[in-house]
Each structure stands twice: as C-alpha cells, then as structure tokens.
Coordinates of C-alpha atoms and ligand atoms in Angstrom, one line a residue:
M7 CA -46.9 -47.2 51.1
S8 CA -46.4 -43.9 52.7
E9 CA -47.2 -40.9 50.5
K10 CA -44.2 -38.7 49.9
K11 CA -44.7 -35.0 50.2
Q12 CA -43.6 -33.0 47.2
F13 CA -42.0 -29.8 48.6
R14 CA -42.4 -26.7 46.5
A15 CA -41.3 -23.1 46.9
I16 CA -43.9 -21.1 49.0
K17 CA -46.5 -19.1 47.1
G18 CA -45.0 -15.9 45.8
T19 CA -41.4 -17.0 46.2
R20 CA -39.2 -18.6 43.6
D21 CA -35.8 -20.1 42.8
I22 CA -33.5 -18.1 40.6
L23 CA -31.6 -20.7 38.7
P24 CA -28.7 -20.7 36.2
P25 CA -28.5 -19.3 33.6
D26 CA -30.8 -16.6 34.9
S27 CA -28.7 -16.3 38.1
A28 CA -25.7 -15.2 36.0
L29 CA -27.8 -12.3 34.6
W30 CA -28.8 -11.4 38.1
N31 CA -25.2 -11.3 39.2
W32 CA -24.2 -9.3 36.2
F33 CA -26.9 -6.8 36.9
E34 CA -26.0 -6.5 40.6
R35 CA -22.4 -6.0 39.7
K36 CA -23.2 -3.2 37.2
A37 CA -25.4 -1.6 39.9
R38 CA -22.6 -1.9 42.6
D39 CA -20.0 -0.4 40.2
T40 CA -22.3 2.5 39.2
F41 CA -23.3 3.3 42.8
E42 CA -19.7 3.1 44.0
A43 CA -18.6 5.4 41.2
Y44 CA -21.0 8.0 42.7
G45 CA -19.4 7.5 46.1
F46 CA -22.1 5.2 47.6
R47 CA -21.0 2.4 50.0
D48 CA -22.6 -0.9 50.8
V49 CA -24.8 -1.3 53.9
R50 CA -26.2 -4.6 55.0
T51 CA -29.0 -4.4 57.5
P52 CA -30.9 -7.3 59.1
I53 CA -33.8 -9.0 57.2
F54 CA -36.2 -8.5 60.1
E55 CA -36.8 -5.5 62.4
D56 CA -39.2 -4.3 65.1
T57 CA -42.6 -4.1 63.4
D58 CA -43.0 -0.6 64.9
L59 CA -40.1 0.7 62.8
F60 CA -42.1 0.0 59.6
A61 CA -45.4 1.1 61.1
R62 CA -43.9 4.5 62.1
S63 CA -42.0 5.2 58.9
V64 CA -43.9 3.5 56.0
G65 CA -47.2 4.4 57.8
T66 CA -49.9 2.3 59.6
D67 CA -52.6 3.2 57.0
T68 CA -50.5 2.0 54.0
D69 CA -51.3 -1.3 52.2
I70 CA -47.7 -2.4 53.1
V71 CA -48.1 -2.1 56.8
S72 CA -51.8 -2.7 57.2
K73 CA -52.0 -6.0 55.3
E74 CA -48.8 -7.1 53.6
M75 CA -46.2 -7.6 56.3
F76 CA -44.9 -11.0 57.4
S77 CA -45.0 -10.4 61.2
F78 CA -44.5 -12.8 64.1
P79 CA -43.8 -12.7 67.8
D80 CA -40.1 -12.8 68.7
H81 CA -40.2 -15.6 71.3
S82 CA -40.1 -19.4 71.4
L83 CA -42.6 -19.8 74.2
W84 CA -45.0 -21.8 72.1
K85 CA -46.1 -23.9 75.0
L86 CA -47.0 -20.9 77.1
E87 CA -48.7 -19.3 74.1
G88 CA -50.7 -22.5 73.6
Q89 CA -51.7 -22.5 77.3
R90 CA -52.8 -18.8 77.0
T91 CA -54.9 -19.7 73.9
Q92 CA -56.6 -22.4 75.8
L93 CA -57.2 -20.1 78.8
L94 CA -58.7 -17.4 76.5
L95 CA -61.0 -19.9 74.8
R96 CA -62.6 -21.1 78.1
R97 CA -66.2 -20.0 78.9
P98 CA -66.7 -21.4 82.5
S99 CA -70.3 -21.6 83.6
L100 CA -71.9 -22.5 86.9
Q101 CA -74.5 -24.5 85.0
D102 CA -71.7 -26.9 84.3
P103 CA -69.3 -27.0 87.3
L104 CA -66.8 -29.1 85.4
T105 CA -66.0 -26.1 83.1
V106 CA -65.1 -24.0 86.2
H107 CA -62.6 -26.7 87.4
V108 CA -61.1 -27.0 83.9
F109 CA -60.7 -23.2 83.8
R110 CA -59.0 -23.3 87.2
A111 CA -56.6 -25.9 86.0
Y112 CA -55.7 -23.9 82.9
V113 CA -55.1 -20.8 85.0
D114 CA -52.8 -22.7 87.4
E115 CA -50.8 -24.2 84.5
F116 CA -50.5 -20.7 82.9
I117 CA -49.3 -19.1 86.2
V118 CA -46.6 -21.7 86.7
G119 CA -45.4 -21.4 83.1
A120 CA -45.4 -17.6 83.1
D121 CA -43.7 -17.4 86.5
I122 CA -40.8 -19.6 85.3
A123 CA -40.5 -17.7 82.0
L124 CA -40.4 -14.4 83.8
K125 CA -37.8 -15.6 86.3
E126 CA -35.6 -17.0 83.5
G127 CA -35.9 -13.8 81.6
D128 CA -37.7 -15.5 78.6
I129 CA -40.5 -12.9 78.8
P130 CA -39.7 -9.2 79.3
K131 CA -39.6 -8.3 83.0
T132 CA -41.6 -5.0 82.5
P133 CA -43.8 -3.4 85.1
D134 CA -46.8 -4.1 82.8
N135 CA -46.0 -7.8 82.6
E136 CA -45.5 -8.0 86.4
R137 CA -48.8 -6.2 86.9
A138 CA -50.6 -8.6 84.5
L139 CA -49.3 -11.6 86.4
E140 CA -50.3 -10.1 89.7
I141 CA -53.8 -9.6 88.5
I142 CA -54.0 -13.2 87.3
R143 CA -52.7 -14.5 90.6
T144 CA -55.1 -12.3 92.7
Y145 CA -58.2 -13.4 90.7
S146 CA -57.1 -17.0 90.7
D147 CA -56.8 -16.9 94.5
R148 CA -60.3 -15.4 94.7
L149 CA -61.6 -18.2 92.5
V150 CA -59.9 -20.9 94.7
A151 CA -61.2 -19.3 97.9
H152 CA -64.8 -19.9 96.8
F153 CA -64.2 -23.6 96.9
M154 CA -63.2 -23.5 100.6
P155 CA -65.8 -25.4 102.7
T156 CA -66.7 -22.2 104.7
A157 CA -66.7 -19.8 101.8
T158 CA -69.8 -18.2 100.2
P159 CA -70.6 -20.1 97.1
L160 CA -69.7 -18.7 93.7
D161 CA -72.4 -16.7 91.9
D162 CA -72.5 -15.9 88.2
P163 CA -71.5 -12.2 88.2
T164 CA -68.5 -13.0 90.4
L165 CA -67.4 -15.8 88.1
Q166 CA -67.8 -13.5 85.1
L167 CA -65.7 -10.8 86.8
I168 CA -63.0 -13.3 87.7
T169 CA -62.9 -14.9 84.2
Q170 CA -62.8 -11.6 82.4
S171 CA -60.1 -10.1 84.7
I172 CA -57.9 -13.2 84.3
Q173 CA -58.4 -13.4 80.5
Q174 CA -57.7 -9.7 79.9
A175 CA -54.5 -9.8 82.0
A176 CA -53.4 -13.0 80.2
A177 CA -54.0 -11.4 76.8
A178 CA -52.1 -8.3 77.9
L179 CA -49.0 -10.3 78.9
I180 CA -46.3 -9.5 76.3
L181 CA -44.3 -12.6 75.6
G182 CA -41.9 -10.9 73.2
D183 CA -41.6 -8.1 70.6
I184 CA -43.5 -8.4 67.3
I185 CA -41.0 -8.4 64.5
S186 CA -41.5 -8.3 60.7
L187 CA -39.6 -9.3 57.6
R188 CA -38.6 -6.1 56.0
P189 CA -41.0 -4.9 53.3
E190 CA -38.4 -2.3 52.2
S191 CA -35.1 -1.0 53.4
T192 CA -35.3 2.8 53.8
A193 CA -36.6 2.5 57.4
S194 CA -33.8 0.0 58.2
V195 CA -31.1 2.3 56.8
C196 CA -32.5 5.3 58.8
R197 CA -32.6 3.1 61.9
A198 CA -28.9 2.1 61.4
Y199 CA -28.0 5.7 60.7
I200 CA -29.4 6.7 64.0
E201 CA -28.1 3.7 66.0
H202 CA -24.5 4.2 64.8
G203 CA -24.5 8.0 65.1
M204 CA -23.7 8.3 61.4
H205 CA -24.8 12.0 61.5
T206 CA -21.3 12.7 62.9
L207 CA -19.7 11.4 59.7
P208 CA -18.4 14.2 57.4
G209 CA -20.7 15.3 54.6
N210 CA -23.7 13.4 53.4
V211 CA -23.8 9.7 54.1
K212 CA -24.4 7.8 50.9
L213 CA -25.4 4.1 51.3
Y214 CA -26.6 1.4 48.9
Y215 CA -28.1 -2.0 49.6
A216 CA -29.2 -5.1 47.7
G217 CA -31.3 -7.9 49.0
P218 CA -34.7 -9.6 49.5
M219 CA -37.8 -7.8 50.7
F220 CA -41.1 -9.3 51.7
R221 CA -44.7 -8.3 51.1
R222 CA -47.7 -10.5 51.2
E223 CA -49.1 -9.3 47.9
R224 CA -51.2 -11.2 45.3
P225 CA -48.5 -12.9 43.2
Q226 CA -48.5 -12.2 39.5
K227 CA -45.9 -11.4 36.7
G228 CA -43.4 -9.1 38.3
R229 CA -45.0 -9.2 41.7
Y230 CA -43.7 -11.6 44.3
R231 CA -43.9 -12.0 48.1
Q232 CA -40.2 -12.3 48.3
F233 CA -38.7 -9.9 45.8
Y234 CA -35.3 -8.2 45.5
Q235 CA -34.4 -4.5 45.6
M236 CA -31.2 -2.6 44.9
G237 CA -31.5 0.8 46.5
A238 CA -29.5 3.9 47.5
E239 CA -30.0 6.5 50.2
V240 CA -28.4 9.9 50.9
L241 CA -28.7 11.1 54.5
G242 CA -27.3 14.2 55.9
P243 CA -27.7 17.9 56.6
S244 CA -28.4 19.1 53.0
D245 CA -31.5 18.9 50.8
A246 CA -29.9 20.7 47.8
P247 CA -31.8 19.8 44.6
G248 CA -28.5 18.9 43.1
I249 CA -28.5 15.8 45.4
D250 CA -31.9 14.7 44.1
A251 CA -30.7 15.2 40.6
E252 CA -27.4 13.3 41.1
V253 CA -29.3 10.4 42.7
I254 CA -31.6 10.2 39.7
E255 CA -28.8 10.7 37.2
M256 CA -27.0 7.7 38.8
L257 CA -30.2 5.6 38.4
M258 CA -30.6 6.6 34.7
V259 CA -26.9 5.9 34.1
L260 CA -27.3 2.4 35.5
F261 CA -30.4 1.8 33.4
R262 CA -28.4 2.9 30.3
R263 CA -25.4 0.7 31.2
V264 CA -27.6 -2.4 31.5
G265 CA -29.4 -1.7 28.3
L266 CA -32.8 -0.8 29.7
E267 CA -33.9 1.5 26.9
K268 CA -37.7 1.9 26.9
I269 CA -38.0 3.5 30.2
T270 CA -39.8 6.6 31.4
L271 CA -39.0 8.7 34.4
Y272 CA -42.0 10.3 36.2
L273 CA -41.4 13.2 38.5
N274 CA -43.5 15.1 41.1
S275 CA -43.2 17.2 44.2
I276 CA -45.7 16.4 47.0
G277 CA -44.8 19.3 49.2
C278 CA -43.6 19.4 52.8
K279 CA -45.2 19.4 56.2
E280 CA -46.0 23.1 55.8
C281 CA -48.0 22.9 52.5
R282 CA -49.1 19.3 52.1
P283 CA -51.5 19.1 55.0
K284 CA -53.4 22.2 53.6
Y285 CA -53.5 20.6 50.2
V286 CA -54.7 17.2 51.6
E287 CA -57.5 19.0 53.4
L288 CA -58.5 20.8 50.2
L289 CA -58.3 17.5 48.3
R290 CA -60.4 15.7 51.0
A291 CA -63.1 18.5 50.9
Q292 CA -63.3 18.3 47.1
L293 CA -63.4 14.4 47.2
R294 CA -66.3 14.5 49.7
N295 CA -68.2 16.5 47.1
V296 CA -67.7 13.8 44.4
K297 CA -67.6 10.8 46.7
D298 CA -70.6 9.0 44.9
Q299 CA -68.7 9.0 41.6
L300 CA -65.8 7.0 43.0
G301 CA -65.2 3.3 43.6
A302 CA -65.3 1.7 47.1
D303 CA -61.5 1.8 47.7
S304 CA -61.2 5.5 46.8
Q305 CA -64.3 6.3 48.9
R306 CA -62.6 4.7 51.9
R307 CA -59.3 6.5 51.2
I308 CA -61.0 10.0 51.3
E309 CA -60.9 9.8 55.1
T310 CA -57.8 7.6 55.7
N311 CA -55.4 8.8 53.0
P312 CA -56.9 11.1 50.3
L313 CA -53.6 11.3 48.4
R314 CA -53.8 7.6 47.6
V315 CA -57.0 8.3 45.6
L316 CA -54.8 9.8 43.0
D317 CA -53.1 6.4 42.7
S318 CA -56.4 4.7 41.7
K319 CA -56.3 2.7 38.4
L320 CA -60.1 2.1 38.4
P321 CA -61.4 3.4 35.0
Q322 CA -64.6 4.7 36.8
D323 CA -62.4 7.0 39.0
Q324 CA -60.4 8.6 36.2
P325 CA -62.6 11.4 34.9
T326 CA -63.3 12.6 38.5
I327 CA -59.6 12.5 39.5
E328 CA -58.8 14.8 36.5
T329 CA -61.0 17.5 38.0
L330 CA -59.3 17.5 41.4
P331 CA -56.9 20.2 42.7
R332 CA -53.3 19.6 41.8
I333 CA -50.5 19.8 44.4
S334 CA -48.3 21.8 42.0
D335 CA -50.7 24.7 42.4
H336 CA -50.5 24.5 46.2
L337 CA -46.8 24.1 47.0
C338 CA -45.3 26.6 49.5
E339 CA -42.6 29.0 48.3
D340 CA -39.8 26.8 49.5
C341 CA -41.1 23.7 47.9
R342 CA -41.9 25.5 44.6
T343 CA -38.3 26.8 44.5
H344 CA -36.9 23.4 45.3
F345 CA -38.9 21.8 42.5
A346 CA -37.9 24.5 40.0
R347 CA -34.2 24.2 40.8
L348 CA -34.5 20.4 40.5
K349 CA -35.8 20.8 37.0
E350 CA -32.9 23.2 36.2
E351 CA -30.5 20.5 37.5
F352 CA -32.2 17.9 35.2
A353 CA -31.6 20.3 32.2
L354 CA -28.0 20.6 33.2
R355 CA -27.6 16.8 33.2
N356 CA -29.8 16.1 30.1
I357 CA -32.2 14.0 32.1
T358 CA -35.5 13.7 30.4
Y359 CA -38.7 13.1 32.4
E360 CA -42.4 13.5 32.5
E361 CA -44.1 15.5 35.2
N362 CA -46.9 13.5 36.8
W363 CA -49.0 15.3 39.4
R364 CA -50.7 12.1 40.4
L365 CA -47.4 10.4 41.5
V366 CA -47.9 10.3 45.3
R367 CA -46.3 6.9 46.1
G368 CA -47.6 4.3 48.5
L369 CA -45.4 5.1 51.6
D370 CA -46.1 7.8 54.1
Y371 CA -42.6 9.1 54.6
Y372 CA -42.2 11.1 51.4
T373 CA -41.8 14.9 51.1
R374 CA -41.1 17.1 48.1
T375 CA -39.4 15.1 45.3
T376 CA -41.0 11.8 44.3
F377 CA -40.2 9.7 41.2
E378 CA -40.9 6.4 39.6
V379 CA -39.4 4.7 36.5
T380 CA -41.5 2.4 34.3
A381 CA -40.0 0.0 31.9
A382 CA -41.4 -1.9 28.8
G383 CA -42.3 -5.6 28.8
L384 CA -43.7 -5.8 32.3
G385 CA -47.5 -5.6 31.9
S386 CA -49.4 -4.0 34.7
Q387 CA -46.5 -4.2 37.2
N388 CA -44.3 -1.8 35.2
A389 CA -42.7 0.3 37.9
V390 CA -39.1 -0.8 37.9
C391 CA -38.0 1.8 40.5
G392 CA -39.5 4.1 43.0
G393 CA -38.1 6.8 45.2
G394 CA -38.1 10.2 46.7
R395 CA -37.2 12.6 49.4
Y396 CA -38.0 11.8 53.1
D397 CA -36.7 14.8 55.1
G398 CA -37.8 14.3 58.7
L399 CA -38.0 10.5 58.7
V400 CA -34.8 10.2 60.8
E401 CA -36.2 12.7 63.3
L402 CA -39.5 10.8 63.4
L403 CA -37.5 7.7 64.4
G404 CA -35.8 9.5 67.2
G405 CA -32.7 10.8 65.4
P406 CA -31.3 14.3 64.8
P407 CA -32.8 16.6 62.1
T408 CA -31.7 15.0 58.9
K409 CA -32.6 15.3 55.2
G410 CA -32.9 12.1 53.1
I411 CA -33.5 11.0 49.5
G412 CA -33.2 7.6 47.8
F413 CA -34.7 5.0 45.6
A414 CA -35.1 1.3 45.2
I415 CA -35.0 -0.7 42.0
G416 CA -37.1 -3.8 41.8
T417 CA -34.4 -6.2 40.6
D418 CA -36.9 -8.9 39.6
R419 CA -38.6 -6.4 37.3
A420 CA -35.4 -4.9 35.9
I421 CA -34.2 -8.4 35.0
L422 CA -37.5 -9.3 33.5
S423 CA -37.5 -6.2 31.3
I424 CA -34.0 -6.9 30.1
Q425 CA -35.0 -10.4 29.2
E426 CA -38.2 -9.3 27.5
S427 CA -36.2 -6.8 25.4
G428 CA -34.2 -9.7 23.9
K429 CA -31.0 -7.8 24.6
S430 CA -29.6 -9.8 27.5
P431 CA -25.8 -9.5 27.5
H432 CA -23.6 -12.3 26.3
L433 CA -22.1 -13.6 29.5
P434 CA -18.9 -15.7 29.6
G435 CA -19.7 -19.4 29.6
L436 CA -17.7 -22.6 29.8
A437 CA -14.4 -22.0 28.0
V438 CA -12.5 -25.2 28.2
F439 CA -13.5 -28.8 28.7
V440 CA -10.4 -30.9 29.6
A441 CA -10.8 -34.4 27.9
W442 CA -8.3 -36.8 29.2
M443 CA -7.6 -40.6 29.1
G444 CA -5.1 -42.5 31.2
P445 CA -3.6 -41.9 34.6
K446 CA -0.6 -39.8 33.4
A447 CA -2.9 -37.6 31.3
Y448 CA -5.1 -37.1 34.3
Q449 CA -2.2 -35.8 36.3
A450 CA -1.3 -33.3 33.6
A451 CA -5.1 -32.5 33.2
V452 CA -5.4 -31.6 36.9
A453 CA -2.4 -29.3 36.7
I454 CA -3.4 -27.5 33.4
A455 CA -7.0 -27.1 34.6
R456 CA -5.8 -25.2 37.7
K457 CA -3.5 -23.0 35.6
L458 CA -6.3 -22.1 33.1
R459 CA -8.6 -21.3 36.0
D460 CA -5.9 -19.1 37.5
C461 CA -6.0 -17.2 34.1
G462 CA -9.7 -16.5 34.7
L463 CA -11.1 -19.1 32.3
I464 CA -14.1 -21.3 33.2
V465 CA -12.8 -24.9 33.0
E466 CA -14.6 -28.2 33.4
L467 CA -12.5 -31.2 34.4
P468 CA -14.3 -34.6 34.4
A469 CA -13.4 -36.5 37.6
E470 CA -13.8 -39.9 35.9
E471 CA -12.2 -41.3 32.8
M472 CA -14.3 -41.3 29.6
K473 CA -13.7 -42.3 26.0
F474 CA -12.8 -39.2 24.0
K475 CA -16.0 -39.5 21.9
K476 CA -18.1 -39.3 25.1
S477 CA -16.0 -36.5 26.5
L478 CA -16.4 -34.4 23.4
G479 CA -20.1 -35.1 23.3
L480 CA -20.4 -33.9 26.9
A481 CA -18.2 -30.8 26.2
D482 CA -20.6 -30.0 23.3
K483 CA -23.7 -30.4 25.4
L484 CA -22.3 -28.2 28.2
G485 CA -21.6 -25.5 25.6
A486 CA -17.8 -25.4 25.9
K487 CA -15.9 -23.3 23.5
Y488 CA -12.9 -25.6 23.4
A489 CA -12.0 -29.1 24.3
L490 CA -8.5 -29.6 25.5
I491 CA -7.5 -33.2 24.5
N492 CA -4.9 -34.9 26.6
G493 CA -4.2 -38.6 25.8
E494 CA -1.2 -40.9 25.6
D495 CA 0.1 -39.1 22.4
E496 CA -0.1 -35.7 24.0
V497 CA 1.6 -36.9 27.2
A498 CA 4.4 -38.5 25.2
S499 CA 5.0 -35.3 23.1
G500 CA 4.4 -32.9 26.1
T501 CA 1.7 -31.1 24.1
Y502 CA -2.1 -30.6 24.2
T503 CA -4.6 -30.7 21.4
L504 CA -6.9 -27.7 21.5
K505 CA -10.1 -28.2 19.5
R506 CA -12.6 -25.4 18.8
L507 CA -15.9 -27.2 19.1
A508 CA -17.9 -24.8 16.8
N509 CA -15.8 -25.7 13.7
A510 CA -13.7 -28.7 14.8
N511 CA -10.5 -26.8 14.0
Q512 CA -7.7 -28.1 16.1
Q513 CA -4.1 -27.4 16.9
K514 CA -1.3 -29.0 18.9
L515 CA 0.3 -26.6 21.4
A516 CA 2.9 -26.9 24.1
E517 CA 1.9 -25.5 27.5
P518 CA 3.3 -21.9 27.1
E519 CA 1.7 -21.4 23.7
L520 CA -1.6 -22.9 25.0
L521 CA -1.7 -20.6 28.0
E522 CA -0.8 -17.5 25.9
Y523 CA -3.4 -18.4 23.2
L524 CA -6.3 -18.9 25.6
E525 CA -5.3 -15.9 27.7
S526 CA -5.5 -13.7 24.6
E527 CA -8.8 -15.3 23.7
R528 CA -10.2 -14.5 27.1
R529 CA -9.1 -10.9 26.9
G530 CA -10.7 -10.6 23.5
A531 CA -14.0 -12.3 24.6
Ligands
HAM62 P1 -41.5 0.9 46.4 O1 -42.1 1.7 45.3 O2 -42.4 0.3 47.4 O3 -40.4 1.8 47.2 O4 -40.6 -0.3 45.8 C1 -39.6 0.0 44.9 C2 -39.6 -1.0 43.8 O5 -39.6 -2.3 44.3 C3 -40.9 -0.9 42.9 O6 -40.8 0.1 41.9 C4 -40.9 -2.3 42.3 O7 -40.0 -2.3 41.2 C5 -40.3 -3.2 43.4 N1 -41.3 -3.9 44.1 C6 -42.1 -3.5 45.1 N2 -43.0 -4.5 45.4 C7 -42.7 -5.6 44.7 C8 -43.2 -6.9 44.6 N3 -44.1 -7.4 45.4 N4 -42.6 -7.8 43.7 C9 -41.6 -7.3 42.9 N5 -41.1 -6.1 42.9 C10 -41.6 -5.2 43.8 C11 -39.7 1.4 48.2 O8 -39.6 0.3 48.6 C12 -38.9 2.6 48.9 N6 -38.2 2.0 50.0 C13 -38.0 3.2 47.8 C14 -37.2 4.3 48.4 C15 -35.9 4.2 48.8 N7 -37.6 5.5 48.6 C16 -36.6 6.3 49.1 N8 -35.6 5.5 49.3

C-alpha cells in the first residue's frame, strides 16, 4: 500500500479559518474606513521585488535583510543551474585522467546550454555575461588543444589555471535577478512612488496597504513567517510635525474603534543625517569601553550597528545600557525643534505617550520620529505597530528629495490582542434557515431566499429536501436566528411560518410582512 503524504501548512504559516476570518475582515474594514476618513487611499504593490530594493532601504546589516528574507533567483533555467553546479563541483586531476574528460564534458554541455539561453534571451544579454561566456569558451578551447596529438601535454599548473578560470566565469554568469518576498511594504511603496512619478501629484501623497509580509523568523505566539500588515505612508515635500501627529492620531483612533484598550504608545526621535552619525560615534566609543560587560550579540553590534544595542532584551546588558549617552541630549537644533513641536501637536490632540530613548527600531531608513505601540495579551511579541519618519529614503532609491512617515500594524497581533481581551465584537451570523418540504415549497423557498439575501440577510437554503425535524436541528446547529418554515400548508395559504429558534416563538406571515419584519430586525441587529 502506498503511503499517503499528509500535507500541512509550511512552518510559520497558517490558515485563517471561520469564524476568525470574519474578525479579520471586520478589523480590516475598520482600518480601511479609518484610513480613508483621513484621506489615505489604497495601494497594492507586488508581493515580490528586487532583493536590492530591500537591501538598500531596510539595510544590509539588519536582521531582516541579512537572515530573514525569502529570496530566490528569478529564472527557470534549472537545468542550466544544475549543469553549473556540477561544473563547479568538479576537481579534475592529472592523477586520474578520467576526471579531466568528465570536466571537459560538463564544460561543453554548459557552453551549449548557456549559448542557447543567451540567444533566446532567457539569460540577460549583458556585457558581463557575454565576457563570462567568452572566458569559458577560451579556456575550454585551451583545454581541448592539449589533447591534440601534436600538442604539449597538459601539466598540473595549467590544468589548475584552466579549471579555476572556467569555474570563476561560470559562477559569475548571472542567470536572472535575485528577488525576495517582501518583508515589509515601505520600500515597495517608495519604489512605486518613484516609478509612477507620484511626486507630481498635488500635496502629500497618502497611501495605505494591507497584505501578507514574509520573514524567516523563529515562529512563536504572535510571530509568523507569513504575517499580515496594514500600513499607511505619507510621502511628499513637507515634514511638518503635524503630519507625524495626524498619522499617529489616526492609528490611535483605529485602535480605539476596534476596542484595543490596553495599549501604550512609545515615542522617540533618533535624529537626522546631521546629528545621528555623531551620536552613533559617541555611542560606539562608549560601548567599546564597556564591551566586556555586554552579551555576544551586543558586542558584535558595537561595530556593525551600535544603535541596535539599545534594543537588547538581555538582562545582563540592561544596567550597562542605562549608563549610555542618550540621543535626546545630542539632537541638532532642527531635530530638537521638530520633536518639541511634535509633542505640542500631541497635547493638542490629547494623545498620551511614553517617551522611550531606547526605541531605535530594527530598520535602517528611519530619521527623527520613531514610534511603537504595544498591546496586552501578546506575551513577548507585544509590539502591535511600528513606524516612523524616513526622510531621504525616496532619494536613496533614486527619486526626488521627499519626506516620508508611516507605520505598519501587525494584523495577526492586533487580532490576537482583541481575542485575548475577550471583547471581540458580535458579528452578524446566519439569520434565516429556510426549511422546506415538497416541490412547490422549494420553488417558493428559492424565491424568498433570494429576496431576503437582497435585503442584506445571511440566508441558508438546503438544496435537498429534509424532514422538518432534521431541518430545524441543522438550523440550530448552524446557529441560525430564525427558521423559515415552508411546507404544504404554507404554500396553500400563501404564508410563511417564521420561528425564532432561541425561544421557539413562531408567527405566520405573508411575504410583505415577513420582509418588513426581517428587514427591521436586521437594521436593529
Ligand atoms: P516593523 O516594526 O518591522 O515595521 O513591523 C511592523 C509590525 O509588524 C510589528 O510591530 C509587528 O506587529 C508586525 N510584525 C513584524 N514581524 C512580524 C512577524 N514575524 N509575525 C507577526 N507580526 C510581525 C515595518 O515593517 C515598517 N515597514 C513600518 C513602517 C511603515 N515604518 C514606516 N512606515
């Protein structure tokens, strides 16, 4: 007997099933309504992009780019890739002449495959690729020449040179771009902003998005490899603190609307390209003095990204971190003023927050304002939203000088927190189960089910005839509020029997009264 494979969702991914999916839809609707009320409009960018886009914006030294991206070459030349792997694995030696002949055969095969792919445009026709193929051909010819009857026999140094040259050139041949599943969307939104010349649009461009993101993290509660974000970005000429404040106000309004109560907003300013480098150097110098007191990760980060040391959760690091210089004491005049005005804006809007000088965020593109929101019920992964200003990112990606600010909510975590609070909203369920018996009743049932659905009610109509007892049992199990009974009596009298399942109260109604009654019920629900 052949063993059947049990397919399961890939590690770190999951299915979102009913009834949870209804809560997700409700949350996303609330977010869309809130964002749209603030003038944001939906943007849908692709799920994968050029890997370099994320490397340049999020930063090559960040955890996200250095170890968490799902990246793959954008080509389907698997055969050629396989031939290249074989070629790179060969170690031809004159001690064993057969290995030299095998190597030659692999080189020939690779040249033929690469030539065809290049001609057919399956691999990029760049000068680098053409040069790489030329090198492979030249050295392959040199190898073959040694096997001519009159040629000087091959010696070891020559074989080494030929092998190395061919292998290096083969490795350098670019078969296609490396692309990555998006680990976040800010970079994609900036790319789209530049690509579509959106800087020419009037005022600030306000965009929001919703969708899956991918990071190869260690899965745990609230942390997945495919997770969902709802985010918003403001791009344009102005960096007025009122923009930062309005974006954060919108976020807090949404959290209030969805009943996320036990939340804390943390705020910081991490300076700009004028003042931050000086602070980072000061921090690095100070960290070098206390290096021995820190854990291995922090020690490594002193050189690669000292700001990230402030992110450390390691208990051993905490007393040392408390003694380090704080960015707030080292902001330039402009950044200090920006931060002070932001706080005035918060006062104007009654936004409460906690200042946290250690909030540096794990992505490289931030300047000035950074913020995070934590929520209850999430354990260690309690950040439900992160965001900040990223003036200069558009320019870094080849666009015009542009200011930017935004955030992304971790939808999985927001939903989890709502569920843990026990205050999930009561969402409309099955309103009417149409129980029918007999062909005439079925005809009427089909018609009335459509009318009720047109009124916005959720209606279930069994496709096969059932005894009323069975129908009512199923209606009950499905959680229907009403059963609409339609049998021979009802057909004869042109009425319907409407039974409220919770208390078994029932009434006979003609179609107009029935529609009116259920319609008013729906409005009241
Ligand atoms: P982020 O802090 O990397 O920022 O992610 C934002 C939120 O996404 C986090 O606070 C968290 O709720 C959620 N999140 C991140 N990783 C995971 C995961 N593995 N599983 C579940 N949820 C996760 C950004 O992505 C920036 N693009 C935000 C931004 C927009 N900044 C400016 N504009």
